Short mmCIF file of C-alpha atoms in Angstrom, two decimals:
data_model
loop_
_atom_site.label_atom_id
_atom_site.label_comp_id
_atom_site.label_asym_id
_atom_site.label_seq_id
_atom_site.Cartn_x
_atom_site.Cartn_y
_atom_site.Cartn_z
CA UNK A 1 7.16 -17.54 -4.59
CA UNK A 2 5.72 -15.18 -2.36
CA UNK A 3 7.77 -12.41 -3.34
CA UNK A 4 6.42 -13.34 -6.59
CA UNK A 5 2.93 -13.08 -5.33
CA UNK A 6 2.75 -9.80 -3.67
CA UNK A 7 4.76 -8.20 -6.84
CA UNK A 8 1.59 -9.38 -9.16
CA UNK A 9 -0.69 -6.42 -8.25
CA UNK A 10 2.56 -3.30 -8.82
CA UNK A 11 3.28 -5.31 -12.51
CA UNK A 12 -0.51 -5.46 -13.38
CA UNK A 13 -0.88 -2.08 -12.40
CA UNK A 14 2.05 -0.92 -14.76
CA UNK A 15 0.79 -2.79 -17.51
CA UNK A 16 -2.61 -1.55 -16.72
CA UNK A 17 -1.60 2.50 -16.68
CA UNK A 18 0.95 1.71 -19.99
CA UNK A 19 -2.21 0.23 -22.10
CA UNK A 20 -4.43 3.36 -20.72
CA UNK A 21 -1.58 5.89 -22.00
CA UNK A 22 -1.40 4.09 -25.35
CA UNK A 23 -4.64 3.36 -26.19
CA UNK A 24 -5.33 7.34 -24.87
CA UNK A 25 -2.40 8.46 -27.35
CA UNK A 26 -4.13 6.66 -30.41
CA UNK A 27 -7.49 7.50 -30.23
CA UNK A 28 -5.82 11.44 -30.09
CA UNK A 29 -4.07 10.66 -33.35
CA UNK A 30 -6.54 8.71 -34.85
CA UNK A 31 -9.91 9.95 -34.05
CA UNK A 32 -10.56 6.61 -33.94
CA UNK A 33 -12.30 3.72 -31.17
CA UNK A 34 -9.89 1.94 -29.95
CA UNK A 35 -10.98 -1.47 -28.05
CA UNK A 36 -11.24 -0.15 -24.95
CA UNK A 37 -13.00 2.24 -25.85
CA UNK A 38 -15.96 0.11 -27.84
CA UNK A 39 -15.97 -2.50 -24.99
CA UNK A 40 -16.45 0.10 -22.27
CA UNK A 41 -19.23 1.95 -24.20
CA UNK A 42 -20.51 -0.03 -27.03
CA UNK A 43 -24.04 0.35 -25.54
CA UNK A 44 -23.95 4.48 -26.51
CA UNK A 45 -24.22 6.62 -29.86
CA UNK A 46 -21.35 8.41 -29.57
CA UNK A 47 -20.42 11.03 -31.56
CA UNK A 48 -17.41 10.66 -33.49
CA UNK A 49 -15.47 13.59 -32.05
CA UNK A 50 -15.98 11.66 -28.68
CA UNK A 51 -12.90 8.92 -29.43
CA UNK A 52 -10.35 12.00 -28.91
CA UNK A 53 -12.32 13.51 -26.02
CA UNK A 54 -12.46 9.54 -24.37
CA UNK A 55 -8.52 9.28 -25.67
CA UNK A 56 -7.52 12.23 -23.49
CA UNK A 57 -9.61 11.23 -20.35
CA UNK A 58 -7.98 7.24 -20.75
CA UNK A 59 -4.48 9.09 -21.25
CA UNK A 60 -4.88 11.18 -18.20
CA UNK A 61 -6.53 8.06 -16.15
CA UNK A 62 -2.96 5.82 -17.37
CA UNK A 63 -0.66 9.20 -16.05
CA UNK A 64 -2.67 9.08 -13.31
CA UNK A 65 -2.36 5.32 -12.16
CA UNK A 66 1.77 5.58 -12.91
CA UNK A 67 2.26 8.66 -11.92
CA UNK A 68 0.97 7.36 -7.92
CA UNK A 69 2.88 3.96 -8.43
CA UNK A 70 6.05 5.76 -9.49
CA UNK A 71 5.50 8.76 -6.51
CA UNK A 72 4.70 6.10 -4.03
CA UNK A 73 7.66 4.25 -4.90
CA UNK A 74 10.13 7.26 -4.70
CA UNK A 75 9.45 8.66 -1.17
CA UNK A 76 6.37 6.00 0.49
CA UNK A 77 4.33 9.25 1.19
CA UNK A 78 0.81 7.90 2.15
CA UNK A 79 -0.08 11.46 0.85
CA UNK A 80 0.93 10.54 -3.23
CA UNK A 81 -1.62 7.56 -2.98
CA UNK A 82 -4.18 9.57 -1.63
CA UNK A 83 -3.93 12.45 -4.24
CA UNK A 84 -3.70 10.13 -6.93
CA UNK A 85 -6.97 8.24 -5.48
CA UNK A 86 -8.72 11.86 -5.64
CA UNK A 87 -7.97 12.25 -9.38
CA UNK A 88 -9.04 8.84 -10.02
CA UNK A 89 -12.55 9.80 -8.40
CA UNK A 90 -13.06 12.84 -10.11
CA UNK A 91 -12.49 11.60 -13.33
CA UNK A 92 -14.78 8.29 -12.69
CA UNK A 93 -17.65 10.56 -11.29
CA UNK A 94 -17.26 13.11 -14.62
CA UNK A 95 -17.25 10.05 -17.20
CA UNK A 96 -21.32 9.46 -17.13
CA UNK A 97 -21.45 13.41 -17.72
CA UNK A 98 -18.83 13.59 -20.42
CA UNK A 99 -20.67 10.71 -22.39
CA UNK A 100 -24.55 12.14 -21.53
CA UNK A 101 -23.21 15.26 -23.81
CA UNK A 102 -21.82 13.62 -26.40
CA UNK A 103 -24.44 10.87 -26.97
CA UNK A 104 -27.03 11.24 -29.75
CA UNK A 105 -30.03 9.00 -29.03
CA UNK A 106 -30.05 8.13 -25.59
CA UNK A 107 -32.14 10.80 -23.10
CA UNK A 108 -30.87 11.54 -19.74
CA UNK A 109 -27.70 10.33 -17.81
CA UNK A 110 -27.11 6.89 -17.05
CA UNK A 111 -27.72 6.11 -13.85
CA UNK A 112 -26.31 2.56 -14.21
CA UNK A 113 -23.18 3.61 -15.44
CA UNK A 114 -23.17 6.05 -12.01
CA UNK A 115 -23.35 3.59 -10.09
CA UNK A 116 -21.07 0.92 -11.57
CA UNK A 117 -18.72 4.05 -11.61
CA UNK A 118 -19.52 4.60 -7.92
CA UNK A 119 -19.00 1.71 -6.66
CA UNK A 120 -15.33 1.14 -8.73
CA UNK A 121 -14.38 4.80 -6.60
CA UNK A 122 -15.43 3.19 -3.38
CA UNK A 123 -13.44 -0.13 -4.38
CA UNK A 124 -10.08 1.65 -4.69
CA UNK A 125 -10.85 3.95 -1.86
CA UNK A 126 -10.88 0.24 0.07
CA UNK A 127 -7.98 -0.64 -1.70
CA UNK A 128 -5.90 2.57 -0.89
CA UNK A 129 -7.07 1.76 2.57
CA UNK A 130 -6.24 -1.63 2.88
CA UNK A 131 -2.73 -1.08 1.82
CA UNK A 132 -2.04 2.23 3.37
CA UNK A 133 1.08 2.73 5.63
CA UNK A 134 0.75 2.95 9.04
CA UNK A 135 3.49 4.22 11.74
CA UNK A 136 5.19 1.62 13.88
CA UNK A 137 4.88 3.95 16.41
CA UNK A 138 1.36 3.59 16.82
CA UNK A 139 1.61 0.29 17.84
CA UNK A 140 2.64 1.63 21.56
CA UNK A 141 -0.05 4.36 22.37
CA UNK A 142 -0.88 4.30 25.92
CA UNK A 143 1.60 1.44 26.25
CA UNK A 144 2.93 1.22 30.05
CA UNK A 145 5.89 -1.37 29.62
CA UNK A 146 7.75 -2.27 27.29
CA UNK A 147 10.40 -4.78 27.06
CA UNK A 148 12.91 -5.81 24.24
CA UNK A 149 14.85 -8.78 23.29
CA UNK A 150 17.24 -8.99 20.45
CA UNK A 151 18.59 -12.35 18.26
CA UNK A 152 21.40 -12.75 16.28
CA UNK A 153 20.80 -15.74 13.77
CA UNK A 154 23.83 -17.59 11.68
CA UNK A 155 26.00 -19.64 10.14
CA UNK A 156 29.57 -20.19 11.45
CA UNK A 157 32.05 -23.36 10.42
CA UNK A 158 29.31 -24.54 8.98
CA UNK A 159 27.04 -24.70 11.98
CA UNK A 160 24.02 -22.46 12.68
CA UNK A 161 23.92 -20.30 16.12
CA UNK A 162 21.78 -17.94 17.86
CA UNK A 163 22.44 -15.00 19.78
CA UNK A 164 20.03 -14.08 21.58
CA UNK A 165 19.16 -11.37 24.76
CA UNK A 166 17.05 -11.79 27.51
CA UNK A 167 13.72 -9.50 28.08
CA UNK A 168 15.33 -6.00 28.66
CA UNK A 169 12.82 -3.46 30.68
CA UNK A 170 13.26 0.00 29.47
CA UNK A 171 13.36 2.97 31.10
CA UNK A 172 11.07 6.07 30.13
CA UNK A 173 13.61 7.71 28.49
CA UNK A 174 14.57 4.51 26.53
CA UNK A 175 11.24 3.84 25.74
CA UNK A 176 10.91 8.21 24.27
CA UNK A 177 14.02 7.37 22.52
CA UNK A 178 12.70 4.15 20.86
CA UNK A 179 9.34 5.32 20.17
CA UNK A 180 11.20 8.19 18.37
CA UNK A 181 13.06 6.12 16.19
CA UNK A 182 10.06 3.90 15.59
CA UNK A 183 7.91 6.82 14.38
CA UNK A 184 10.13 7.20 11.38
CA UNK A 185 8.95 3.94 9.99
CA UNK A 186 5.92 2.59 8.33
CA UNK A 187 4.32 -0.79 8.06
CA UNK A 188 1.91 -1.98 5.72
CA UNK A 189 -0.29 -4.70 4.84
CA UNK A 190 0.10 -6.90 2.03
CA UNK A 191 -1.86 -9.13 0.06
CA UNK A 192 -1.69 -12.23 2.26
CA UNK A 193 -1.67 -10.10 5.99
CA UNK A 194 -5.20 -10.84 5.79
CA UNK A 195 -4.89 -14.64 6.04
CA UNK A 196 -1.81 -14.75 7.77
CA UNK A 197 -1.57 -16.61 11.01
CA UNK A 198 1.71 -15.30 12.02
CA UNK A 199 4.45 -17.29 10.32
CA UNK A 200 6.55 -16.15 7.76
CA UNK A 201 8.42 -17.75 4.72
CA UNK A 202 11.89 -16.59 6.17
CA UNK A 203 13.58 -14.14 9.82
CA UNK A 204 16.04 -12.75 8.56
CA UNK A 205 19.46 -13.02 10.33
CA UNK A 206 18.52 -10.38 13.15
CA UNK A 207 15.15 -10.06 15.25
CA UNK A 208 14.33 -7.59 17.46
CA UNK A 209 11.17 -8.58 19.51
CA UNK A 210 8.81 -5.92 21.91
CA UNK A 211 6.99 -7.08 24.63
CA UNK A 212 4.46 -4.50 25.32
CA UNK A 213 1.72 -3.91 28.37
CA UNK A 214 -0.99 -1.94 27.54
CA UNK A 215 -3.63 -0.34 29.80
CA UNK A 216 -6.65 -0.80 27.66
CA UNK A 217 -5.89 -4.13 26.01
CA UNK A 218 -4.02 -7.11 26.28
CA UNK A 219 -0.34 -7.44 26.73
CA UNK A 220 1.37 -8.70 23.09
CA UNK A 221 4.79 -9.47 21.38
CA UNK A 222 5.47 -7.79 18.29
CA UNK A 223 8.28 -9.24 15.89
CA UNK A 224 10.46 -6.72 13.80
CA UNK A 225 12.74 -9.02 11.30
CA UNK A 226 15.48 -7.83 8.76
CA UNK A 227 13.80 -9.12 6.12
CA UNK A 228 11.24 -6.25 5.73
CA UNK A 229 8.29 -7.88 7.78
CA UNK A 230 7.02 -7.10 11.10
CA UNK A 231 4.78 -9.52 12.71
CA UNK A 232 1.70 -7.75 15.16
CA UNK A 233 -1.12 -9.95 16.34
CA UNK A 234 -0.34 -13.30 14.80
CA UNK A 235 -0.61 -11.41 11.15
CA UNK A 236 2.62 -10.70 8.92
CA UNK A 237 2.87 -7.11 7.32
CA UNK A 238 5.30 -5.87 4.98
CA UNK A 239 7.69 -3.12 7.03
CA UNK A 240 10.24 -1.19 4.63
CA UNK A 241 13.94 -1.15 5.71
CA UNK A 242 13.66 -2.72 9.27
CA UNK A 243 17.22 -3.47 9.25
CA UNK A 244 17.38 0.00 9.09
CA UNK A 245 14.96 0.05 12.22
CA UNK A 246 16.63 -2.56 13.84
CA UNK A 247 19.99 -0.94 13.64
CA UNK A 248 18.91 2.37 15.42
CA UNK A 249 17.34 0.16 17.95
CA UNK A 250 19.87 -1.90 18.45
CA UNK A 251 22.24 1.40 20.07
CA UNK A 252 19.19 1.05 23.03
CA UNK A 253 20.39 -2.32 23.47
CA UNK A 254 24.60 -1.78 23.58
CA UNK A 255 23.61 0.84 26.27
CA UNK A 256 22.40 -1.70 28.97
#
């Protein structure tokens, strides 16, 4: 179900960028209004070749919107989002300009439609930053001790176990090597981090967990699982391909 949940926003905005291409591509062919289009500016008196000029800037805005879910998807560059939120702006801030020349009876730019438009740019701007990826590695500036344990949960003849390590200390050149591995990985909120209290729907079968000491705050446990979640400060984020993670870190481990 949550699974479920947090895939709601990626489908709606796939859906969302699909109906902006086609309604885009048929006001090109057609000359014509399309819904959209007379819902988002039935209160202007547009010219008519306006529907083609509004069909390209809805196509570009719908190429725009998959073209950043597709890019994001493909190689989790925190850069792709951010262009794609640039292109997004500039074509929200040109929109009361575009329509100001091609109205007929309406004198001077709307200044309600700027800031409506203004405040939808600063809405996905909080959005993009909100769910931006972050490096694990972060997580350990200025840190002075860290310490790692490591579980192995199962099921064998039909019972479950757990393997688990004690609290290893590591040494400065364990802790260069792990903070290396670490900074190859991202993790990212998700839709629920925000009212998480630090329990998750499932742990996967392996755990790695880091007890850090930090100079400048308090000392804290931070939960890598398998299942693509890491848990920091009692709030679950989404962390891709921590078994990957967990793997690397796991040769630290066979070494003691």
């Amino acid at each position: 179900m949550n699974e479920l949940f947090e895939s709601i926003p990626l489908i709606g905005i796939i859906v969302l960028s699909i109906v902006f291409i086609l309604t885009g591509i048929y006001q090109i062919i057609t000359g014509r209004k399309s819904f959209l289009m007379r819902t988002l500016v039935r209160k202007y008196t547009l010219a008519d070749s306006f529907a083609k000029i509004d069909g390209c800037m809805t196509t570009i805005t719908g190429c725009i919107l998959l073209g950043t879910y597709f890019g994001y998807w493909y190689c989790s560059k925190v850069e792709v989002l951010y262009i794609g939120f640039i292109f997004l702006c500039i074509l929200l801030f040109c929109e009361p300009f575009v329509i100001r020349k091609y109205q007929m009876d309406i004198e001077g730019t709307d200044k309600k439609r700027i800031i409506t438009n203004s405040i939808f740019v600063l809405l996905i701007i909080s959005v993009g930053l909100y769910f931006r990826p972050m490096n694990i590695s972060s997580l350990f500036d200025n840190t002075t001790v860290i310490k790692i344990s490591y579980s192995n949960l199962g099921i064998a003849d039909g019972e479950t176990y757990i393997n688990a390590t004690g609290y290893y200390p590591l040494t400065e050149e364990e802790k260069t090597h792990m903070l290396s591995i670490l900074s190859k990985y991202t993790y990212a909120r998700k839709m629920s981090t925000i009212f998480s209290n630090g329990s998750s729907n499932g742990i996967g079968n392996e755990i790695i967990l880091l007890y850090t000491k930090n100079k400048e705050k308090e000392s804290q446990i931070i939960c890598i699982s398998s299942l693509n979640e890491i848990i920091v400060d009692n709030h679950v984020y989404a962390a891709k391909d921590s078994w990957k993670m967990i793997e690397e870190i796991k040769e630290i481990i066979d070494r003691k």
